[in-house]
C-alpha positions as a Python dict, from the first residue, in 0.01 Angstrom:
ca = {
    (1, 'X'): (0, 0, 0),
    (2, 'X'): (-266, 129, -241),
    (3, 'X'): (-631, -7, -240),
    (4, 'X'): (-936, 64, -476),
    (5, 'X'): (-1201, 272, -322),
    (6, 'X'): (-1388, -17, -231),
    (7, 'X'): (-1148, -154, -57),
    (8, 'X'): (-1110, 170, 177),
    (9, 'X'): (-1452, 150, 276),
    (10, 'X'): (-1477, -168, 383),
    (11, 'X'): (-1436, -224, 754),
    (12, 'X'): (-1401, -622, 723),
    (13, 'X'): (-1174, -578, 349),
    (14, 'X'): (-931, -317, 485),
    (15, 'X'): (-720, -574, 667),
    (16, 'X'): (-792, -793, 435),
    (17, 'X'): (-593, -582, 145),
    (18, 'X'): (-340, -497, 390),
    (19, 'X'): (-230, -880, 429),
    (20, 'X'): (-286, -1016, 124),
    (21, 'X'): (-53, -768, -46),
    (22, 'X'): (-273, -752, -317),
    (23, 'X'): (-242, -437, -533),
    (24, 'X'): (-583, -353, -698),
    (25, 'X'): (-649, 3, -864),
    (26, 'X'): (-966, 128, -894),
    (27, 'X'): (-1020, 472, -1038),
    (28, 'X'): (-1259, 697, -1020),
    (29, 'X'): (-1534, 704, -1308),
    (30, 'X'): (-1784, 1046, -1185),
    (31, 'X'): (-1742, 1391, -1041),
    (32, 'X'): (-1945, 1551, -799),
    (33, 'X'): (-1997, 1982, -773),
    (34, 'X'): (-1773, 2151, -485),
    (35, 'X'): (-1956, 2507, -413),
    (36, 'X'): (-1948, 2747, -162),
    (37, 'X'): (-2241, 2520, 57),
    (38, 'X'): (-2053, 2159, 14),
    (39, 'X'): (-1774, 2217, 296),
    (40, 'X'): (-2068, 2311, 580),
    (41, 'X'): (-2289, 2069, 480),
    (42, 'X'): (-1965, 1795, 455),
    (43, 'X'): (-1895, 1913, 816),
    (44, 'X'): (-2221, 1850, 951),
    (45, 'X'): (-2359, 1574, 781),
    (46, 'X'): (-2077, 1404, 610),
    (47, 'X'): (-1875, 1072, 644),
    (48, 'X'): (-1594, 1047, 921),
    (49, 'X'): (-1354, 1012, 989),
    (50, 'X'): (-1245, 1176, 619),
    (51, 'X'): (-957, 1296, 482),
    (52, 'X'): (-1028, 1587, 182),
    (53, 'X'): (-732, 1665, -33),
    (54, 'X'): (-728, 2006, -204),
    (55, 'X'): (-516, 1985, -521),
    (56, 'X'): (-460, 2186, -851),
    (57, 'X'): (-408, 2001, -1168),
    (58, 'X'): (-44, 2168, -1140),
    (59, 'X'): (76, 2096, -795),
    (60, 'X'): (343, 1829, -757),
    (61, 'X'): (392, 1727, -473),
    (62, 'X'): (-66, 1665, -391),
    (63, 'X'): (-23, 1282, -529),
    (64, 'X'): (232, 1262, -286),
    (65, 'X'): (92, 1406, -4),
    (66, 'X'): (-256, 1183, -170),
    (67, 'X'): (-9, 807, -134),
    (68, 'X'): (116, 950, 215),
    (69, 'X'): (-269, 994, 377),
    (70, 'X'): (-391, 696, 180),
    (71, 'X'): (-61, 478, 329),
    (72, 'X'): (-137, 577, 672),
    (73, 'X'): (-524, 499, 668),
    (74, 'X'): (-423, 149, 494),
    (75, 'X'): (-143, 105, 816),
    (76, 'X'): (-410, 170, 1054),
    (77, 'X'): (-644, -65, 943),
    (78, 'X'): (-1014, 193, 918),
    (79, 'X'): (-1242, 244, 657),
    (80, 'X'): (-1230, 632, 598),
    (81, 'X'): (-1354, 837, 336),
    (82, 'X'): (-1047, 966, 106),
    (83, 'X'): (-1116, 1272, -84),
    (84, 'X'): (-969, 1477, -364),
    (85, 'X'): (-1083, 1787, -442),
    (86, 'X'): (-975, 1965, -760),
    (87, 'X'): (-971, 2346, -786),
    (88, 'X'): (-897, 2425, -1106),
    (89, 'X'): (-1087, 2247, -1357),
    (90, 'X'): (-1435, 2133, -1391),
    (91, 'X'): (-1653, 1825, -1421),
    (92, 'X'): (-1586, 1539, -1633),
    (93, 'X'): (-1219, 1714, -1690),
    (94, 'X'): (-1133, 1616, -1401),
    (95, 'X'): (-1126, 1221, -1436),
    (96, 'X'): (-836, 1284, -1685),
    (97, 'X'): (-622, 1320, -1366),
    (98, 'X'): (-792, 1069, -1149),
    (99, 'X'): (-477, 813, -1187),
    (100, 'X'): (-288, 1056, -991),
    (101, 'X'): (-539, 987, -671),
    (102, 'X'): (-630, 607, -731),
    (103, 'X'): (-759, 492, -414),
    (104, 'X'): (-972, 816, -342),
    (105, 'X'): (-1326, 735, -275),
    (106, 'X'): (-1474, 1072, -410),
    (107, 'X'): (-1370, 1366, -664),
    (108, 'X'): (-1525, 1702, -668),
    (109, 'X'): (-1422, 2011, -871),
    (110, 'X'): (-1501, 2343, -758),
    (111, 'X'): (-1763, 2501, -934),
    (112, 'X'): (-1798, 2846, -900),
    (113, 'X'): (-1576, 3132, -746),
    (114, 'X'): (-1267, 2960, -631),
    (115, 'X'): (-1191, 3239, -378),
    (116, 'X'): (-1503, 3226, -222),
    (117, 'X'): (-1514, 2854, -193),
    (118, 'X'): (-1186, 2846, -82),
    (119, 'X'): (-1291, 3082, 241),
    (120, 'X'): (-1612, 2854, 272),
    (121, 'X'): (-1330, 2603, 350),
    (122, 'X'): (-1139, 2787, 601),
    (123, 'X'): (-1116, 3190, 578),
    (124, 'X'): (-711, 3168, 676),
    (125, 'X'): (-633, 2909, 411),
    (126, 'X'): (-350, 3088, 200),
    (127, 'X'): (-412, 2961, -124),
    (128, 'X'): (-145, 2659, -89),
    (129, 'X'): (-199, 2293, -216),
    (130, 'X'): (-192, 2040, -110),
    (131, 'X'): (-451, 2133, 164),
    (132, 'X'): (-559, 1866, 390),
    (133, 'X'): (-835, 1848, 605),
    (134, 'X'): (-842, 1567, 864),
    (135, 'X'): (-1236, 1517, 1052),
    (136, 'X'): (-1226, 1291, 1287),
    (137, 'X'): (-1556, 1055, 1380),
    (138, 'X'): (-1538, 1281, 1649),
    (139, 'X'): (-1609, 1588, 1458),
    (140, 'X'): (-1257, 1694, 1501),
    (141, 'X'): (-1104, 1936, 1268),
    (142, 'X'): (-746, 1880, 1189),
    (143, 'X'): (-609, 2134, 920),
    (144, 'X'): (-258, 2128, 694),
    (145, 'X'): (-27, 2320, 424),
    (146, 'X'): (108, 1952, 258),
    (147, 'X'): (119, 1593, 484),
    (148, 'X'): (-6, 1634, 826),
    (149, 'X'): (233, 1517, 1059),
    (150, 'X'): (230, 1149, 1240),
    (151, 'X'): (120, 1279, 1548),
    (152, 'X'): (-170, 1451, 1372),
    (153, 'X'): (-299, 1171, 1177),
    (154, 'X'): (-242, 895, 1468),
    (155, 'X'): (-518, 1129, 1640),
    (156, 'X'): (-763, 1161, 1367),
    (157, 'X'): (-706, 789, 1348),
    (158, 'X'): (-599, 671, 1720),
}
């Protein structure tokens, strides 16, 4: 079941959406910078649990993988942050592929030296997509090459 953003971050509306049926889109409308600082500062200080999905504008199977996170997180009922993160294109380009994550809460685009952001993210991250990071409230780290597996997300999200 997909959800507008708003939706997602509502504790008290989650289970609301999830009863209901109801089937409102909401897509993103702004962009904000991914550089080689975001991911540390994201870790430290960030929202959790979150899910951040690295995607190219050319990878077809990251929506996928994108309805698969989001259709757990509705299933279990928690407000978590959904994230996409586009490598390769910029700012305000980027909302021309929004409909492909409708749902996610937040869009960045990497700005700056995609391999050095990339090893910000994780140094042994081979250059795949979609890449998923799972933090948990916990602080957890839960890393993936495509859809983490159920056992992985029911313990981001027990």
């Amino acid at each position: 079941m997909v959800a507008s953003a708003a939706m997602v971050l509502s504790a008290w509306a989650t289970p609301l959406m999830a009863q209901s049926g109801r089937k409102n889109r909401v897509t993103l409308n702004s962009v904000l910078r991914f550089d080689e600082t975001t991911w540390a500062r994201l870790v430290e200080k960030g929202p959790r649990p979150a899910a951040y999905i690295f995607t190219t504008t050319y990878c077809p199977s990251c929506p996928d993988a994108f309805e698969k996170v989001m259709a757990f997180v509705m299933q279990a009922r928690r407000p978590v942050e959904l994230v996409v993160v586009l490598m390769d294109v910029q700012g305000k380009a980027a909302l021309e592929h929004a409909s492909h994550y409708v749902g996610a809460t937040r869009l960045y685009t990497f700005e700056g030296f995609e391999s050095a952001i990339r090893q910000s993210v994780d140094p042994k991250w081979p250059n795949v997509t979609p890449y998923i990071v799972l933090l948990g409230r916990d602080g957890g780290i839960q890393r993936s090459i495509g859809v983490p597996e159920e056992a992985a997300l029911k313990r981001w999200l027990p």
